[in-house]
Amino acid sequence: VDYINRLYDKDKTGVEINLERIVVKDLLKSRDVSFDEEKISDDRDDILRRDDIDIVVELIGGYEPSLSIILESIERGKDVVTANKAVLAKYGYEIFSKARRLRRNIGFQASVCGEMRVLDILFNIPSFKDVEAILGIVNGTSNYILSRMEDGESYYDALEEAYEKGYAERDPSLDVEGIDAAQKLSLLSSIVFGIFLDFEGISREGISRVTKSDIKYAKTFGYVIRPLAIAKRRSEGIELRVHPTLVPETHPLAAVRDENNALSIYFYGRKEPLTVIGKGAGEPAARSIVADIVDVARKRSRGLLNLPRIEYSSEKSRVMSVEEFETPYCLRFFVEDKPGTLGNIALILGNYGINISGVAQVPEDKVGDIMPLAIKVDSAGDEAIYKALKEIRRLDRVKEILPIRIYE
Ligand SMILES: NC(=O)c1ccc[n+]([C@@H]2O[C@H](COP(=O)([O-])OP(=O)(O)OC[C@H]3O[C@@H](n4cnc5c(N)ncnc54)[C@H](OP(=O)(O)O)[C@@H]3O)[C@@H](O)[C@H]2O)c1
């Protein structure tokens, strides 16, 4: 509403937006945006049952009542704009199928890295077979926290700051445990590979266990840690994963800091990715929502239907299980500082055919008797890595282990 009041320009778009009704939950809440008080209501039927309303903009979030509102809007002949990645990542198939059947458009660019309009970019690639992989920083809060930790702050201070700046969701686990990123990856991969996978089936690890030591050791190996969402086509199927990742310092995503989002698209036969950088929250998201309203209004006036084809994972595009993943790792341990510890760990890794390609330890990081130790290992398959770590965990001197994947 604020964006429309301050900046919307119908001379630029050729589309007149008449804001007819605003439905909220709490009518008594004070709001720092100006609007015609006559237009506010807490009854969704004030929108849904009005035949003269063409477009419904759903900005509630979560599954319900968002899902019912979206489906009922479509049934009543309205087009929909939504920024709700959660509902699309869970019920996208149902929503898009109904919209296609009833010839209604859905504008949903703001749901993933809004300002960058990455869903549009992927949608406009005229093939499911052109893209080998996408790599994204799609959760601004996680990226902000890791950037602050790179500057020396603790995880908790950085999370607190992310709250204060309004980046973090009310429930921080959505951000820091990779749930929000998995929801976005589910949408991105459905557009780029044509498979729809419930985000709950996506393998994910959050950033909450990453420490300042990990960031420091990553640097000694020539990497930075970024919260990545990855979709990659392999001969065995499609690999989908969300986790903190060591990214080479020379990669375009390594330079993306703070609350910024980014997506790198890898086309077959081309080494350098196409990378888009921008923001996904606040005014950039509002700009994207208004752009979607304009886009949907134009299509409505011309009777055009332009929806992505989203199908359930089929045999020809099978989603790989986590046991099949193969990536190099940085294995970080907290160990008792006693002679022979590194040797014992190296022996177990060697027994599982895991090759060590680097070791880092900074004596100043010792706290009491406990010392961090980072070991970089080549790809050996997750099964071998996790069996080796299970055995290492049994060593008395090993107090904590964090395996972090490396992107190469
Ligand atoms: N914030 C961002 O920068 C951003 C960026 C990209 C995508 N999104 C997505 O946009 C959506 C909204 O996010 P937000 O941050 O704006 O959330 P928010 O600040 O919590 O706003 C939610 C709005 O929905 C209204 N609402 C809640 N329950 C309702 C109900 N049962 N019936 C009618 N109205 C109801 C609330 O009314 P009251 O005002 O009365 O509480 C409030 O106005 C989410 O899907 C989010 O993922 C947000």
Coordinates of C-alpha atoms and ligand atoms in Angstrom, one line a residue:
V1 CA 0.0 0.0 0.0
D2 CA 2.8 2.3 0.9
Y3 CA 4.6 1.6 -2.4
I4 CA 1.5 2.3 -4.4
N5 CA 0.8 5.5 -2.5
R6 CA 4.3 6.9 -2.9
L7 CA 5.7 5.5 -6.1
Y8 CA 3.2 3.8 -8.3
D9 CA 3.1 5.5 -11.7
K10 CA 0.3 4.5 -14.1
D11 CA 1.9 6.6 -16.8
K12 CA 4.8 4.2 -16.7
T13 CA 2.8 1.0 -16.6
G14 CA -0.4 1.9 -18.5
V15 CA -2.3 0.0 -15.7
E16 CA -4.6 1.7 -13.2
I17 CA -4.6 0.0 -9.8
N18 CA -7.7 0.7 -7.8
L19 CA -7.2 -0.6 -4.3
E20 CA -10.8 -1.6 -3.4
R21 CA -10.4 -3.5 -0.1
I22 CA -7.8 -4.3 2.5
V23 CA -8.5 -7.3 4.7
V24 CA -6.5 -7.7 7.9
K25 CA -6.7 -9.8 11.1
D26 CA -6.8 -7.1 13.7
L27 CA -8.8 -4.0 12.9
L28 CA -7.6 -2.2 16.0
K29 CA -3.9 -2.4 15.2
S30 CA -2.3 1.0 14.5
R31 CA -0.8 1.2 11.1
D32 CA 1.9 3.6 9.9
V33 CA 0.6 3.8 6.3
S34 CA -2.1 6.0 5.0
F35 CA -5.2 4.5 3.4
D36 CA -8.9 5.1 3.1
E37 CA -10.3 3.8 6.5
E38 CA -13.6 2.8 4.8
K39 CA -11.7 0.2 2.8
I40 CA -10.4 -1.8 5.7
S41 CA -12.2 -4.9 6.9
D42 CA -11.5 -8.2 8.8
D43 CA -13.9 -10.2 6.6
R44 CA -12.3 -12.0 3.7
D45 CA -15.7 -12.3 2.0
D46 CA -15.6 -8.5 1.5
I47 CA -13.1 -9.3 -1.2
L48 CA -14.0 -12.8 -2.3
R49 CA -17.7 -12.2 -2.8
R50 CA -17.3 -9.0 -4.8
D51 CA -17.6 -9.6 -8.5
D52 CA -16.0 -6.3 -9.4
I53 CA -12.7 -7.2 -7.8
D54 CA -10.4 -8.7 -10.4
I55 CA -7.1 -9.4 -8.5
V56 CA -6.6 -10.7 -5.0
V57 CA -3.2 -10.0 -3.4
E58 CA -2.5 -12.6 -0.7
L59 CA 0.1 -11.4 1.8
I60 CA -0.8 -13.3 5.0
G61 CA 1.8 -16.1 4.9
G62 CA 1.6 -19.7 6.0
Y63 CA -0.8 -22.4 4.9
E64 CA -4.2 -21.3 6.2
P65 CA -6.2 -19.2 5.5
S66 CA -3.9 -18.4 2.6
L67 CA -4.6 -21.6 0.7
S68 CA -8.4 -21.4 1.0
I69 CA -8.3 -17.7 0.0
I70 CA -6.1 -18.4 -3.1
L71 CA -8.2 -21.4 -4.2
E72 CA -11.5 -19.6 -3.7
S73 CA -10.3 -16.5 -5.5
I74 CA -9.4 -18.7 -8.5
E75 CA -12.8 -20.4 -8.3
R76 CA -14.5 -17.0 -8.3
G77 CA -12.7 -15.9 -11.5
K78 CA -10.1 -13.7 -9.9
D79 CA -6.4 -13.7 -10.6
V80 CA -4.0 -13.9 -7.7
V81 CA -0.8 -12.3 -6.6
T82 CA 1.1 -13.9 -3.7
A83 CA 4.5 -13.6 -2.0
N84 CA 3.8 -16.7 0.1
K85 CA 6.5 -19.3 -0.7
A86 CA 5.3 -21.6 2.1
V87 CA 1.9 -22.2 0.6
L88 CA 3.3 -22.5 -2.9
A89 CA 6.0 -24.9 -1.9
K90 CA 3.5 -27.2 -0.2
Y91 CA 0.4 -26.8 -2.3
G92 CA 1.8 -25.4 -5.6
Y93 CA 0.7 -28.3 -7.6
E94 CA -2.9 -28.0 -6.5
I95 CA -2.9 -24.2 -6.9
F96 CA -1.3 -24.1 -10.3
S97 CA -3.5 -27.0 -11.6
K98 CA -6.6 -25.2 -10.5
A99 CA -5.4 -21.9 -12.0
R100 CA -4.6 -23.6 -15.3
R101 CA -8.0 -25.4 -15.5
L102 CA -9.9 -22.2 -14.7
R103 CA -7.6 -20.0 -16.8
R104 CA -6.5 -17.7 -14.1
N105 CA -3.0 -16.2 -13.6
I106 CA -0.9 -16.4 -10.5
G107 CA 1.8 -13.7 -9.9
F108 CA 4.3 -15.1 -7.5
Q109 CA 7.7 -13.4 -8.2
A110 CA 7.9 -11.9 -4.7
S111 CA 7.9 -15.3 -3.1
V112 CA 11.6 -16.0 -4.1
C113 CA 14.3 -13.2 -4.2
G114 CA 11.6 -10.8 -5.3
E115 CA 13.6 -7.9 -6.6
M116 CA 15.7 -10.2 -8.9
R117 CA 12.6 -11.8 -10.5
V118 CA 14.5 -15.1 -10.7
L119 CA 11.4 -17.2 -11.2
D120 CA 10.6 -15.1 -14.3
I121 CA 14.2 -15.6 -15.6
L122 CA 14.0 -19.4 -15.1
F123 CA 10.5 -19.5 -16.5
N124 CA 11.6 -17.8 -19.7
I125 CA 14.4 -20.3 -20.4
P126 CA 12.8 -22.2 -23.3
S127 CA 14.0 -25.7 -22.2
F128 CA 14.0 -28.0 -19.2
K129 CA 17.3 -29.4 -20.6
D130 CA 19.4 -26.3 -20.9
V131 CA 20.3 -25.7 -17.2
E132 CA 22.6 -28.1 -15.4
A133 CA 22.4 -26.4 -11.9
I134 CA 21.2 -23.5 -9.9
L135 CA 23.0 -22.3 -6.8
G136 CA 21.3 -19.7 -4.6
I137 CA 21.6 -17.5 -1.6
V138 CA 17.9 -17.3 -1.1
N139 CA 17.6 -16.6 2.7
G140 CA 18.8 -13.1 3.5
T141 CA 18.7 -13.6 7.3
S142 CA 21.1 -16.6 7.1
N143 CA 23.4 -14.7 4.8
Y144 CA 23.3 -11.7 7.1
I145 CA 24.2 -13.8 10.1
L146 CA 27.2 -15.5 8.4
S147 CA 28.4 -12.1 7.1
R148 CA 28.4 -10.6 10.6
M149 CA 30.2 -13.7 11.9
E150 CA 32.8 -13.2 9.2
D151 CA 33.2 -9.7 10.8
G152 CA 33.8 -11.3 14.2
E153 CA 30.4 -11.2 15.8
S154 CA 28.9 -14.3 17.6
Y155 CA 26.1 -16.2 16.1
Y156 CA 23.6 -15.0 18.8
D157 CA 24.6 -11.3 18.5
A158 CA 24.2 -11.6 14.7
L159 CA 20.8 -13.2 15.0
E160 CA 19.6 -10.5 17.4
E161 CA 20.8 -7.9 15.0
A162 CA 18.9 -9.6 12.1
Y163 CA 15.7 -9.3 14.3
E164 CA 16.3 -5.7 15.1
K165 CA 16.8 -4.9 11.4
G166 CA 13.6 -6.8 10.5
Y167 CA 15.2 -9.5 8.4
A168 CA 14.5 -12.5 10.6
E169 CA 11.1 -14.2 10.6
R170 CA 9.2 -14.4 13.9
D171 CA 10.1 -18.0 14.1
P172 CA 13.9 -18.0 13.5
S173 CA 14.1 -21.7 12.7
L174 CA 12.4 -21.0 9.4
D175 CA 15.5 -19.0 8.4
V176 CA 18.4 -20.5 10.3
E177 CA 17.3 -24.2 9.9
G178 CA 17.0 -23.8 6.2
I179 CA 13.2 -24.3 6.0
D180 CA 12.5 -21.0 4.2
A181 CA 15.4 -21.8 1.7
A182 CA 14.0 -25.3 1.1
Q183 CA 10.6 -23.8 0.3
K184 CA 12.2 -21.5 -2.2
L185 CA 14.4 -24.2 -3.7
S186 CA 11.2 -26.3 -4.2
L187 CA 9.7 -23.5 -6.3
L188 CA 12.9 -22.7 -8.2
S189 CA 13.5 -26.4 -9.1
S190 CA 9.9 -26.8 -10.2
I191 CA 10.3 -24.0 -12.7
V192 CA 13.8 -25.0 -13.9
F193 CA 13.4 -28.8 -14.0
G194 CA 9.6 -29.1 -14.2
I195 CA 9.4 -31.3 -11.1
F196 CA 7.4 -30.4 -8.1
L197 CA 8.8 -31.7 -4.8
D198 CA 7.2 -30.9 -1.5
F199 CA 9.9 -28.9 0.3
E200 CA 9.8 -31.3 3.3
G201 CA 11.4 -33.9 1.1
I202 CA 14.5 -31.6 0.5
S203 CA 17.6 -32.5 2.4
R204 CA 18.5 -29.5 4.5
E205 CA 21.0 -28.4 7.2
G206 CA 20.8 -25.0 8.9
I207 CA 23.5 -22.5 9.8
S208 CA 22.9 -22.6 13.6
R209 CA 25.9 -24.9 14.3
V210 CA 28.4 -22.9 12.3
T211 CA 31.0 -21.2 14.5
K212 CA 33.5 -18.3 14.0
S213 CA 36.2 -21.0 13.9
D214 CA 34.5 -22.6 10.8
I215 CA 34.6 -19.3 9.0
K216 CA 38.2 -18.8 9.9
Y217 CA 39.3 -22.3 8.8
A218 CA 37.3 -22.0 5.6
K219 CA 39.3 -18.8 4.9
T220 CA 42.6 -20.7 5.4
F221 CA 41.5 -23.2 2.7
G222 CA 40.5 -20.3 0.3
Y223 CA 36.7 -20.4 0.9
V224 CA 33.9 -18.4 2.5
I225 CA 30.8 -19.9 4.1
R226 CA 27.5 -19.1 2.4
P227 CA 24.0 -20.5 3.0
L228 CA 23.3 -22.2 -0.3
A229 CA 20.2 -23.8 -1.9
I230 CA 21.4 -26.1 -4.7
A231 CA 19.5 -28.0 -7.5
K232 CA 21.7 -30.0 -9.8
R233 CA 21.0 -32.4 -12.6
R234 CA 23.1 -35.5 -12.5
S235 CA 22.9 -38.7 -14.5
E236 CA 21.3 -40.4 -11.5
G237 CA 18.5 -37.8 -11.1
I238 CA 18.1 -34.3 -9.6
E239 CA 20.0 -33.4 -6.5
L240 CA 18.3 -30.9 -4.2
R241 CA 19.9 -29.6 -1.0
V242 CA 20.1 -26.7 1.4
H243 CA 23.1 -26.2 3.7
P244 CA 25.9 -23.9 4.7
T245 CA 28.6 -24.4 2.1
L246 CA 32.2 -23.5 1.6
V247 CA 32.3 -21.5 -1.6
P248 CA 35.6 -20.7 -3.3
E249 CA 36.6 -17.0 -2.7
T250 CA 36.6 -16.5 -6.5
H251 CA 33.0 -17.6 -7.0
P252 CA 30.5 -14.8 -7.7
L253 CA 28.4 -15.9 -4.7
A254 CA 31.4 -15.4 -2.3
A255 CA 31.0 -11.6 -2.8
V256 CA 27.3 -11.6 -1.9
R257 CA 27.1 -10.5 1.8
D258 CA 24.7 -9.1 4.3
E259 CA 21.0 -9.6 3.7
N260 CA 21.5 -9.8 -0.1
N261 CA 20.2 -12.7 -2.1
A262 CA 21.7 -14.2 -5.3
L263 CA 21.2 -16.9 -7.8
S264 CA 23.8 -18.5 -10.1
I265 CA 22.4 -20.4 -13.1
Y266 CA 24.7 -22.9 -14.7
F267 CA 23.9 -23.7 -18.4
Y268 CA 25.4 -26.9 -19.9
G269 CA 28.7 -26.3 -21.7
R270 CA 29.4 -22.9 -20.1
K271 CA 31.7 -22.6 -17.1
E272 CA 30.7 -19.1 -15.9
P273 CA 27.2 -19.0 -14.4
L274 CA 24.7 -16.3 -15.0
T275 CA 24.4 -14.6 -11.6
V276 CA 21.7 -12.2 -10.4
I277 CA 22.1 -10.4 -7.1
G278 CA 19.5 -8.4 -5.2
K279 CA 17.2 -8.2 -2.1
G280 CA 14.1 -10.2 -1.2
A281 CA 12.6 -8.4 1.7
G282 CA 11.2 -4.9 2.5
E283 CA 10.7 -2.4 -0.2
P284 CA 12.3 -4.6 -2.9
A285 CA 9.7 -7.2 -2.1
A286 CA 6.9 -4.6 -2.3
R287 CA 8.2 -3.4 -5.7
S288 CA 8.0 -7.0 -6.9
I289 CA 4.5 -7.5 -5.7
V290 CA 3.3 -4.3 -7.4
A291 CA 5.1 -5.4 -10.6
D292 CA 3.2 -8.7 -10.3
I293 CA -0.1 -6.9 -10.0
V294 CA 0.7 -5.0 -13.2
D295 CA 1.8 -8.1 -15.0
V296 CA -1.4 -10.1 -14.0
A297 CA -3.6 -7.1 -14.8
R298 CA -2.1 -6.9 -18.4
K299 CA -2.6 -10.6 -19.0
R300 CA -6.2 -10.4 -17.7
S301 CA -7.0 -7.5 -20.0
R302 CA -5.7 -9.5 -23.0
G303 CA -7.1 -12.9 -21.9
L304 CA -3.6 -14.4 -21.7
L305 CA -2.7 -17.4 -19.5
N306 CA 1.0 -17.8 -18.6
L307 CA 1.6 -20.3 -15.9
P308 CA 4.6 -22.6 -15.2
R309 CA 4.1 -26.3 -15.9
I310 CA 4.7 -27.9 -12.5
E311 CA 4.6 -31.7 -12.4
Y312 CA 5.2 -34.2 -9.7
S313 CA 8.6 -35.9 -9.7
S314 CA 8.4 -38.5 -12.4
E315 CA 10.7 -41.4 -13.3
K316 CA 12.5 -39.4 -15.9
S317 CA 13.4 -36.8 -13.4
R318 CA 14.0 -38.7 -10.2
V319 CA 15.0 -36.8 -7.1
M320 CA 18.2 -38.3 -5.5
S321 CA 18.4 -39.3 -1.9
V322 CA 20.9 -37.8 0.5
E323 CA 22.9 -41.1 0.6
E324 CA 23.7 -40.6 -3.0
F325 CA 25.3 -37.2 -2.7
E326 CA 29.0 -36.8 -3.3
T327 CA 30.7 -33.6 -2.3
P328 CA 34.1 -32.7 -0.7
Y329 CA 33.8 -31.7 2.9
C330 CA 35.4 -29.5 5.5
L331 CA 35.2 -31.6 8.7
R332 CA 35.5 -29.5 11.8
F333 CA 36.2 -31.1 15.2
F334 CA 36.5 -29.9 18.7
V335 CA 39.1 -32.1 20.2
E336 CA 41.2 -32.5 23.4
D337 CA 44.6 -31.1 22.6
K338 CA 46.6 -34.3 23.1
P339 CA 49.3 -35.9 20.8
G340 CA 47.9 -38.5 18.4
T341 CA 44.4 -37.1 18.0
L342 CA 44.9 -36.0 14.4
G343 CA 46.6 -39.4 13.6
N344 CA 43.6 -41.4 15.0
I345 CA 41.1 -39.3 13.0
A346 CA 43.2 -39.6 9.8
L347 CA 43.5 -43.4 10.2
I348 CA 39.7 -43.8 10.4
L349 CA 39.2 -41.5 7.4
G350 CA 41.8 -43.5 5.4
N351 CA 40.1 -46.8 6.4
Y352 CA 36.9 -45.5 4.6
G353 CA 38.9 -44.4 1.5
I354 CA 38.6 -40.7 2.3
N355 CA 41.4 -38.6 1.1
I356 CA 42.6 -35.6 3.2
S357 CA 43.5 -32.6 1.1
G358 CA 44.1 -30.0 3.9
V359 CA 44.4 -29.6 7.6
A360 CA 44.1 -26.3 9.6
Q361 CA 44.4 -25.5 13.3
V362 CA 45.0 -22.2 14.9
P363 CA 46.6 -22.5 18.4
E364 CA 45.0 -19.2 19.6
D365 CA 41.5 -20.8 19.3
K366 CA 42.2 -23.2 22.2
V367 CA 39.7 -22.9 25.0
G368 CA 40.9 -24.8 28.1
D369 CA 41.9 -28.2 26.9
I370 CA 39.7 -28.0 23.8
M371 CA 41.0 -27.1 20.3
P372 CA 39.2 -26.8 17.0
L373 CA 40.6 -28.8 14.1
A374 CA 39.5 -28.6 10.5
I375 CA 40.2 -31.3 7.9
K376 CA 39.4 -30.8 4.2
V377 CA 38.5 -34.0 2.5
D378 CA 37.9 -35.0 -1.2
S379 CA 34.5 -36.4 -2.4
A380 CA 34.1 -39.9 -1.2
G381 CA 30.3 -40.3 -1.0
D382 CA 28.1 -39.3 2.0
E383 CA 27.8 -43.0 3.1
A384 CA 31.6 -43.3 3.6
I385 CA 31.8 -39.9 5.3
Y386 CA 29.0 -40.5 7.7
K387 CA 30.3 -44.0 8.6
A388 CA 33.7 -42.6 9.3
L389 CA 32.3 -39.7 11.4
K390 CA 30.3 -42.2 13.4
E391 CA 33.5 -44.1 14.3
I392 CA 35.4 -40.8 15.0
R393 CA 32.6 -39.7 17.3
R394 CA 33.5 -42.7 19.5
L395 CA 37.0 -41.5 20.2
D396 CA 37.2 -40.1 23.7
R397 CA 39.2 -37.0 22.7
V398 CA 36.7 -35.9 20.0
K399 CA 34.0 -33.6 21.6
E400 CA 32.1 -32.3 18.6
I401 CA 32.0 -32.7 14.9
L402 CA 30.5 -30.5 12.2
P403 CA 30.8 -31.6 8.5
I404 CA 30.3 -28.7 6.1
R405 CA 30.0 -29.4 2.4
I406 CA 32.3 -27.7 -0.1
Y407 CA 31.1 -26.5 -3.5
E408 CA 33.6 -27.0 -6.3
Ligands
LIG1 N1 8.2 -9.1 4.7 C1 8.9 -9.2 3.6 O1 9.8 -8.5 3.3 C2 8.5 -10.4 2.7 C3 9.3 -10.6 1.5 C4 9.0 -11.7 0.6 C5 7.8 -12.4 0.9 N2 7.1 -12.2 2.0 C6 5.9 -13.0 2.3 O2 4.8 -12.1 2.4 C7 3.8 -12.7 3.3 C8 3.5 -11.7 4.4 O3 4.7 -11.4 5.1 P1 4.8 -10.1 6.1 O4 6.2 -10.1 6.5 O5 4.2 -8.9 5.5 O6 3.9 -10.7 7.3 P2 3.2 -9.9 8.4 O7 3.9 -8.6 8.7 O8 2.9 -10.8 9.5 O9 1.8 -9.5 7.8 C9 0.7 -10.4 7.6 C10 -0.6 -9.7 7.3 O10 -1.6 -10.6 7.1 C11 -2.7 -10.3 7.9 N3 -3.4 -11.5 8.4 C12 -2.9 -12.5 9.2 N4 -3.8 -13.4 9.4 C13 -4.9 -13.1 8.7 C14 -6.2 -13.6 8.6 N5 -6.5 -14.8 9.2 N6 -7.1 -12.9 7.8 C15 -6.8 -11.8 7.2 N7 -5.6 -11.2 7.4 C16 -4.6 -11.8 8.1 C17 -2.1 -9.5 9.1 O11 -3.1 -8.6 9.6 P3 -2.8 -7.6 10.9 O12 -2.1 -6.5 10.2 O13 -4.1 -7.2 11.4 O14 -2.0 -8.4 11.8 C18 -1.0 -8.7 8.4 O15 -1.5 -7.5 7.8 C19 4.5 -14.0 3.8 O16 4.0 -15.0 2.9 C20 5.9 -13.8 3.6 O17 6.7 -15.0 3.4 C21 7.4 -11.2 2.9

